[in-house]
């Protein structure tokens, strides 16, 4: 006859293998899935940064218009090509960010 501690040992091993390990795996899979997503504060910060970048872009465009009014050939002097950003490009960028 086998000792009683052997049955307790087998019961503990079976519980660890069939209950403990799957619980541990599912626990960390759930953690990894939730960590991979953006939180609401991250999304809000991203939207604020996009709005700030858009305002800065509008300010740069305003400065470029003012400089162009003073000197129409300033891009040639600065060797700076005209930007090709359109509203469609901006909307596509915003769609990709979201």
Short mmCIF file of N, CA, C and O in Angstrom, two decimals:
data_model
loop_
_atom_site.label_atom_id
_atom_site.label_comp_id
_atom_site.label_asym_id
_atom_site.label_seq_id
_atom_site.Cartn_x
_atom_site.Cartn_y
_atom_site.Cartn_z
N UNK A 1 0.84 -1.17 0.00
CA UNK A 1 0.00 0.00 0.00
C UNK A 1 0.89 1.24 0.00
O UNK A 1 1.91 1.27 0.66
N UNK A 2 0.47 2.27 -0.75
CA UNK A 2 1.25 3.49 -0.87
C UNK A 2 0.96 4.41 0.32
O UNK A 2 -0.17 4.45 0.83
N UNK A 3 1.96 5.20 0.72
CA UNK A 3 1.74 6.10 1.85
C UNK A 3 0.78 7.25 1.48
O UNK A 3 0.61 7.59 0.31
N UNK A 4 0.19 7.89 2.46
CA UNK A 4 -0.80 8.95 2.25
C UNK A 4 -0.17 10.18 1.64
O UNK A 4 -0.80 10.89 0.84
N UNK A 5 1.08 10.46 1.97
CA UNK A 5 1.73 11.64 1.40
C UNK A 5 1.89 11.51 -0.11
O UNK A 5 1.90 12.51 -0.81
N UNK A 6 2.01 10.30 -0.61
CA UNK A 6 2.14 10.09 -2.05
C UNK A 6 0.87 10.53 -2.77
O UNK A 6 0.92 11.17 -3.82
N UNK A 7 -0.30 10.20 -2.21
CA UNK A 7 -1.56 10.60 -2.82
C UNK A 7 -1.72 12.13 -2.79
O UNK A 7 -2.21 12.73 -3.74
N UNK A 8 -1.30 12.74 -1.70
CA UNK A 8 -1.35 14.20 -1.62
C UNK A 8 -0.40 14.83 -2.65
O UNK A 8 -0.73 15.85 -3.27
N UNK A 9 0.76 14.22 -2.81
CA UNK A 9 1.73 14.72 -3.79
C UNK A 9 1.17 14.61 -5.21
O UNK A 9 1.25 15.55 -6.00
N UNK A 10 0.57 13.49 -5.54
CA UNK A 10 -0.03 13.29 -6.87
C UNK A 10 -1.17 14.26 -7.08
O UNK A 10 -1.31 14.87 -8.16
N UNK A 11 -1.99 14.46 -6.07
CA UNK A 11 -3.11 15.40 -6.16
C UNK A 11 -2.58 16.83 -6.39
O UNK A 11 -3.13 17.57 -7.22
N UNK A 12 -1.52 17.21 -5.70
CA UNK A 12 -0.94 18.55 -5.87
C UNK A 12 -0.38 18.71 -7.28
O UNK A 12 -0.56 19.76 -7.92
N UNK A 13 0.30 17.71 -7.79
CA UNK A 13 0.88 17.78 -9.14
C UNK A 13 -0.23 17.89 -10.18
O UNK A 13 -0.15 18.70 -11.11
N UNK A 14 -1.28 17.11 -10.05
CA UNK A 14 -2.40 17.16 -10.99
C UNK A 14 -3.06 18.54 -10.93
O UNK A 14 -3.39 19.12 -11.99
N UNK A 15 -3.24 19.08 -9.74
CA UNK A 15 -3.86 20.41 -9.61
C UNK A 15 -2.98 21.47 -10.25
O UNK A 15 -3.48 22.37 -10.95
N UNK A 16 -1.69 21.39 -10.05
CA UNK A 16 -0.78 22.38 -10.64
C UNK A 16 -0.79 22.27 -12.16
O UNK A 16 -0.87 23.29 -12.86
N UNK A 17 -0.74 21.07 -12.68
CA UNK A 17 -0.66 20.88 -14.13
C UNK A 17 -1.96 21.27 -14.83
O UNK A 17 -1.95 21.96 -15.85
N UNK A 18 -3.09 20.85 -14.29
CA UNK A 18 -4.36 21.06 -14.99
C UNK A 18 -5.12 22.31 -14.57
O UNK A 18 -6.04 22.73 -15.26
N UNK A 19 -4.75 22.92 -13.46
CA UNK A 19 -5.43 24.14 -13.03
C UNK A 19 -4.46 25.32 -12.99
O UNK A 19 -4.74 26.37 -13.55
N UNK A 20 -3.35 25.15 -12.33
CA UNK A 20 -2.41 26.25 -12.12
C UNK A 20 -1.76 26.76 -13.40
O UNK A 20 -1.75 27.97 -13.65
N UNK A 21 -1.21 25.87 -14.20
CA UNK A 21 -0.53 26.31 -15.42
C UNK A 21 -1.47 26.95 -16.44
O UNK A 21 -1.14 28.02 -16.97
N UNK A 22 -2.64 26.38 -16.73
CA UNK A 22 -3.55 27.08 -17.65
C UNK A 22 -3.99 28.45 -17.12
O UNK A 22 -4.07 29.41 -17.87
N UNK A 23 -4.24 28.54 -15.81
CA UNK A 23 -4.62 29.83 -15.24
C UNK A 23 -3.50 30.84 -15.43
O UNK A 23 -3.74 31.99 -15.81
N UNK A 24 -2.26 30.43 -15.21
CA UNK A 24 -1.12 31.33 -15.36
C UNK A 24 -0.98 31.80 -16.81
O UNK A 24 -0.78 32.99 -17.07
N UNK A 25 -1.12 30.88 -17.75
CA UNK A 25 -1.00 31.23 -19.17
C UNK A 25 -2.12 32.19 -19.57
O UNK A 25 -1.87 33.23 -20.19
N UNK A 26 -3.36 31.88 -19.23
CA UNK A 26 -4.47 32.76 -19.60
C UNK A 26 -4.38 34.12 -18.91
O UNK A 26 -4.75 35.13 -19.49
N UNK A 27 -3.87 34.14 -17.69
CA UNK A 27 -3.70 35.41 -16.98
C UNK A 27 -2.75 36.32 -17.75
O UNK A 27 -3.05 37.50 -17.99
N UNK A 28 -1.59 35.82 -18.16
CA UNK A 28 -0.63 36.67 -18.84
C UNK A 28 -1.03 36.98 -20.27
O UNK A 28 -0.71 38.05 -20.78
N UNK A 29 -1.75 36.10 -20.93
CA UNK A 29 -2.26 36.41 -22.27
C UNK A 29 -3.22 37.58 -22.19
O UNK A 29 -3.18 38.50 -23.01
N UNK A 30 -4.08 37.57 -21.19
CA UNK A 30 -5.02 38.69 -21.00
C UNK A 30 -4.27 39.98 -20.70
O UNK A 30 -4.60 41.04 -21.23
N UNK A 31 -3.25 39.91 -19.86
CA UNK A 31 -2.45 41.10 -19.55
C UNK A 31 -1.78 41.66 -20.80
O UNK A 31 -1.73 42.86 -21.01
N UNK A 32 -1.21 40.79 -21.64
CA UNK A 32 -0.52 41.23 -22.85
C UNK A 32 -1.50 41.88 -23.82
O UNK A 32 -1.17 42.85 -24.48
N UNK A 33 -2.70 41.34 -23.92
CA UNK A 33 -3.69 41.91 -24.84
C UNK A 33 -4.14 43.29 -24.38
O UNK A 33 -4.33 44.19 -25.19
N UNK A 34 -4.34 43.48 -23.08
CA UNK A 34 -4.77 44.78 -22.61
C UNK A 34 -3.63 45.80 -22.65
O UNK A 34 -3.86 46.98 -22.85
N UNK A 35 -2.40 45.37 -22.48
CA UNK A 35 -1.26 46.29 -22.51
C UNK A 35 -0.97 46.76 -23.92
O UNK A 35 -0.36 47.82 -24.11
N UNK A 36 -1.37 46.03 -24.93
CA UNK A 36 -1.07 46.38 -26.31
C UNK A 36 -2.00 47.46 -26.87
O UNK A 36 -1.76 47.97 -27.94
N UNK A 37 -3.04 47.80 -26.16
CA UNK A 37 -3.99 48.79 -26.65
C UNK A 37 -3.71 50.15 -26.03
O UNK A 37 -3.09 50.26 -24.98
N UNK A 38 -4.20 51.18 -26.69
CA UNK A 38 -4.08 52.53 -26.17
C UNK A 38 -5.15 52.78 -25.11
O UNK A 38 -6.30 52.40 -25.29
N UNK A 39 -4.77 53.45 -24.05
CA UNK A 39 -5.74 53.82 -23.04
C UNK A 39 -6.44 55.09 -23.48
O UNK A 39 -6.04 55.74 -24.45
N UNK A 40 -7.48 55.46 -22.77
CA UNK A 40 -8.22 56.69 -23.10
C UNK A 40 -7.32 57.91 -22.95
O UNK A 40 -7.39 58.85 -23.74
N UNK A 41 -6.47 57.91 -21.93
CA UNK A 41 -5.58 59.05 -21.74
C UNK A 41 -4.55 59.12 -22.88
O UNK A 41 -4.18 60.21 -23.31
N UNK A 42 -4.09 57.95 -23.38
CA UNK A 42 -3.17 57.94 -24.51
C UNK A 42 -3.84 58.50 -25.76
O UNK A 42 -3.23 59.26 -26.51
N UNK A 43 -5.09 58.10 -25.99
CA UNK A 43 -5.81 58.60 -27.16
C UNK A 43 -6.04 60.11 -27.06
O UNK A 43 -5.88 60.83 -28.04
N UNK A 44 -6.38 60.59 -25.86
CA UNK A 44 -6.59 62.02 -25.66
C UNK A 44 -5.28 62.79 -25.89
O UNK A 44 -5.28 63.83 -26.55
N UNK A 45 -4.18 62.27 -25.37
CA UNK A 45 -2.89 62.91 -25.57
C UNK A 45 -2.51 62.93 -27.04
O UNK A 45 -2.00 63.94 -27.55
N UNK A 46 -2.78 61.85 -27.75
CA UNK A 46 -2.48 61.78 -29.18
C UNK A 46 -3.32 62.80 -29.95
O UNK A 46 -2.80 63.47 -30.87
N UNK A 47 -4.58 62.94 -29.60
CA UNK A 47 -5.43 63.94 -30.26
C UNK A 47 -4.96 65.35 -29.97
O UNK A 47 -4.95 66.21 -30.87
N UNK A 48 -4.54 65.62 -28.73
CA UNK A 48 -4.01 66.94 -28.39
C UNK A 48 -2.74 67.24 -29.17
O UNK A 48 -2.54 68.35 -29.65
N UNK A 49 -1.87 66.24 -29.28
CA UNK A 49 -0.63 66.43 -30.03
C UNK A 49 -0.92 66.67 -31.51
O UNK A 49 -0.26 67.50 -32.16
N UNK A 50 -1.91 65.97 -32.05
CA UNK A 50 -2.27 66.18 -33.46
C UNK A 50 -2.82 67.59 -33.66
O UNK A 50 -2.47 68.27 -34.63
N UNK A 51 -3.66 68.04 -32.73
CA UNK A 51 -4.21 69.39 -32.83
C UNK A 51 -3.10 70.44 -32.73
O UNK A 51 -3.09 71.43 -33.48
N UNK A 52 -2.16 70.22 -31.84
CA UNK A 52 -1.04 71.15 -31.70
C UNK A 52 -0.19 71.17 -32.97
O UNK A 52 0.20 72.24 -33.45
N UNK A 53 0.08 70.00 -33.54
CA UNK A 53 0.86 69.93 -34.77
C UNK A 53 0.12 70.62 -35.92
O UNK A 53 0.75 71.30 -36.74
N UNK A 54 -1.18 70.47 -35.96
CA UNK A 54 -1.96 71.11 -37.02
C UNK A 54 -1.93 72.64 -36.87
O UNK A 54 -1.79 73.36 -37.86
N UNK A 55 -2.04 73.13 -35.62
CA UNK A 55 -1.94 74.58 -35.38
C UNK A 55 -0.57 75.10 -35.78
O UNK A 55 -0.45 76.18 -36.38
N UNK A 56 0.47 74.35 -35.45
CA UNK A 56 1.82 74.77 -35.82
C UNK A 56 2.00 74.79 -37.33
O UNK A 56 2.64 75.68 -37.88
N UNK A 57 1.41 73.81 -37.99
CA UNK A 57 1.48 73.77 -39.46
C UNK A 57 0.78 74.98 -40.06
O UNK A 57 1.28 75.59 -41.02
N UNK A 58 -0.36 75.35 -39.50
CA UNK A 58 -1.07 76.54 -39.98
C UNK A 58 -0.25 77.81 -39.75
O UNK A 58 -0.21 78.71 -40.59
N UNK A 59 0.44 77.88 -38.60
CA UNK A 59 1.28 79.04 -38.32
C UNK A 59 2.45 79.12 -39.30
O UNK A 59 2.79 80.22 -39.77
N UNK A 60 3.06 77.99 -39.59
CA UNK A 60 4.17 77.98 -40.56
C UNK A 60 3.66 78.41 -41.93
O UNK A 60 4.32 79.19 -42.63
N UNK A 61 2.49 77.94 -42.31
CA UNK A 61 1.92 78.34 -43.60
C UNK A 61 1.66 79.85 -43.63
O UNK A 61 1.90 80.51 -44.65
N UNK A 62 1.21 80.41 -42.50
CA UNK A 62 0.98 81.85 -42.43
C UNK A 62 2.30 82.61 -42.57
O UNK A 62 2.39 83.59 -43.32
N UNK A 63 3.32 82.16 -41.89
CA UNK A 63 4.64 82.81 -42.01
C UNK A 63 5.15 82.72 -43.44
O UNK A 63 5.70 83.69 -43.99
N UNK A 64 4.96 81.57 -44.08
CA UNK A 64 5.41 81.42 -45.47
C UNK A 64 4.65 82.36 -46.39
O UNK A 64 5.23 82.93 -47.33
N UNK A 65 3.35 82.56 -46.15
CA UNK A 65 2.59 83.51 -46.97
C UNK A 65 3.09 84.94 -46.77
O UNK A 65 3.20 85.71 -47.72
N UNK A 66 3.41 85.28 -45.52
CA UNK A 66 3.92 86.63 -45.24
C UNK A 66 5.27 86.84 -45.92
O UNK A 66 5.51 87.88 -46.56
N UNK A 67 6.14 85.85 -45.82
CA UNK A 67 7.46 85.96 -46.46
C UNK A 67 7.30 86.01 -47.97
O UNK A 67 7.98 86.78 -48.66
N UNK A 68 6.39 85.21 -48.52
CA UNK A 68 6.17 85.21 -49.97
C UNK A 68 5.61 86.55 -50.45
O UNK A 68 5.89 86.98 -51.57
N UNK A 69 4.84 87.22 -49.60
CA UNK A 69 4.32 88.53 -49.98
C UNK A 69 5.45 89.56 -50.05
O UNK A 69 5.44 90.44 -50.91
N UNK A 70 6.44 89.42 -49.15
CA UNK A 70 7.58 90.34 -49.17
C UNK A 70 8.56 90.01 -50.30
O UNK A 70 9.10 90.91 -50.93
N UNK A 71 8.80 88.72 -50.51
CA UNK A 71 9.75 88.29 -51.53
C UNK A 71 9.21 87.04 -52.21
O UNK A 71 9.37 85.93 -51.68
N UNK A 72 8.61 87.17 -53.40
CA UNK A 72 7.99 86.01 -54.05
C UNK A 72 8.98 84.89 -54.40
O UNK A 72 8.58 83.75 -54.57
N UNK A 73 10.25 85.19 -54.50
CA UNK A 73 11.23 84.17 -54.90
C UNK A 73 12.06 83.66 -53.72
O UNK A 73 13.15 83.16 -53.90
N UNK A 74 11.51 83.74 -52.52
CA UNK A 74 12.28 83.35 -51.34
C UNK A 74 12.59 81.86 -51.32
O UNK A 74 13.62 81.44 -50.81
N UNK A 75 11.72 81.03 -51.90
CA UNK A 75 12.00 79.58 -51.93
C UNK A 75 13.21 79.27 -52.80
O UNK A 75 14.00 78.39 -52.46
N UNK A 76 13.33 79.97 -53.89
CA UNK A 76 14.49 79.74 -54.76
C UNK A 76 15.77 80.18 -54.05
O UNK A 76 16.80 79.52 -54.16
N UNK A 77 15.69 81.28 -53.33
CA UNK A 77 16.86 81.76 -52.60
C UNK A 77 17.22 80.77 -51.48
O UNK A 77 18.39 80.47 -51.26
N UNK A 78 16.23 80.26 -50.79
CA UNK A 78 16.47 79.34 -49.68
C UNK A 78 16.66 77.91 -50.15
O UNK A 78 16.98 77.03 -49.35
N UNK A 79 16.46 77.66 -51.46
CA UNK A 79 16.56 76.30 -52.02
C UNK A 79 15.59 75.36 -51.30
O UNK A 79 15.94 74.26 -50.91
N UNK A 80 14.38 75.83 -51.11
CA UNK A 80 13.35 75.10 -50.38
C UNK A 80 12.19 74.81 -51.31
O UNK A 80 11.49 75.73 -51.73
N UNK A 81 11.93 73.55 -51.67
CA UNK A 81 10.80 73.25 -52.55
C UNK A 81 9.47 73.50 -51.86
O UNK A 81 9.36 73.40 -50.64
N UNK A 82 8.48 73.83 -52.63
CA UNK A 82 7.14 74.08 -52.09
C UNK A 82 6.56 72.78 -51.53
O UNK A 82 6.75 71.71 -52.11
N UNK A 83 5.85 72.85 -50.40
CA UNK A 83 5.27 71.62 -49.83
C UNK A 83 4.13 71.10 -50.70
O UNK A 83 3.43 71.87 -51.36
N UNK A 84 3.95 69.80 -50.67
CA UNK A 84 2.89 69.17 -51.47
C UNK A 84 1.82 68.56 -50.57
O UNK A 84 1.14 67.64 -50.96
N UNK A 85 1.70 69.07 -49.36
CA UNK A 85 0.70 68.55 -48.42
C UNK A 85 -0.66 69.14 -48.77
O UNK A 85 -0.82 70.34 -48.89
N UNK A 86 -1.64 68.26 -48.95
CA UNK A 86 -3.00 68.69 -49.25
C UNK A 86 -3.91 68.27 -48.09
O UNK A 86 -3.49 67.57 -47.18
N UNK A 87 -5.14 68.70 -48.14
CA UNK A 87 -6.09 68.33 -47.10
C UNK A 87 -6.35 66.82 -47.11
O UNK A 87 -6.54 66.21 -46.06
N UNK A 88 -6.33 66.21 -48.31
CA UNK A 88 -6.51 64.76 -48.40
C UNK A 88 -5.37 64.03 -47.69
O UNK A 88 -5.59 63.03 -47.01
N UNK A 89 -4.15 64.55 -47.86
CA UNK A 89 -3.00 63.94 -47.20
C UNK A 89 -3.13 64.06 -45.68
O UNK A 89 -2.84 63.12 -44.95
N UNK A 90 -3.59 65.20 -45.21
CA UNK A 90 -3.79 65.38 -43.77
C UNK A 90 -4.85 64.43 -43.23
O UNK A 90 -4.70 63.83 -42.18
N UNK A 91 -5.95 64.29 -43.96
CA UNK A 91 -7.02 63.40 -43.51
C UNK A 91 -6.55 61.95 -43.51
O UNK A 91 -6.89 61.19 -42.62
N UNK A 92 -5.76 61.58 -44.51
CA UNK A 92 -5.22 60.20 -44.57
C UNK A 92 -4.28 59.95 -43.38
O UNK A 92 -4.32 58.90 -42.77
N UNK A 93 -3.47 60.94 -43.04
CA UNK A 93 -2.57 60.81 -41.91
C UNK A 93 -3.35 60.66 -40.61
O UNK A 93 -3.03 59.81 -39.77
N UNK A 94 -4.39 61.45 -40.43
CA UNK A 94 -5.22 61.35 -39.24
C UNK A 94 -5.91 60.00 -39.18
O UNK A 94 -5.99 59.38 -38.11
N UNK A 95 -6.39 59.50 -40.32
CA UNK A 95 -7.04 58.19 -40.33
C UNK A 95 -6.06 57.08 -39.93
O UNK A 95 -6.39 56.18 -39.18
N UNK A 96 -4.82 57.17 -40.41
CA UNK A 96 -3.82 56.16 -40.06
C UNK A 96 -3.45 56.23 -38.60
O UNK A 96 -3.22 55.19 -37.97
N UNK A 97 -3.43 57.43 -38.02
CA UNK A 97 -3.08 57.56 -36.61
C UNK A 97 -4.16 56.95 -35.73
O UNK A 97 -3.85 56.27 -34.76
N UNK A 98 -5.41 57.17 -36.08
CA UNK A 98 -6.50 56.61 -35.28
C UNK A 98 -6.58 55.14 -35.54
O UNK A 98 -6.80 54.30 -34.83
#
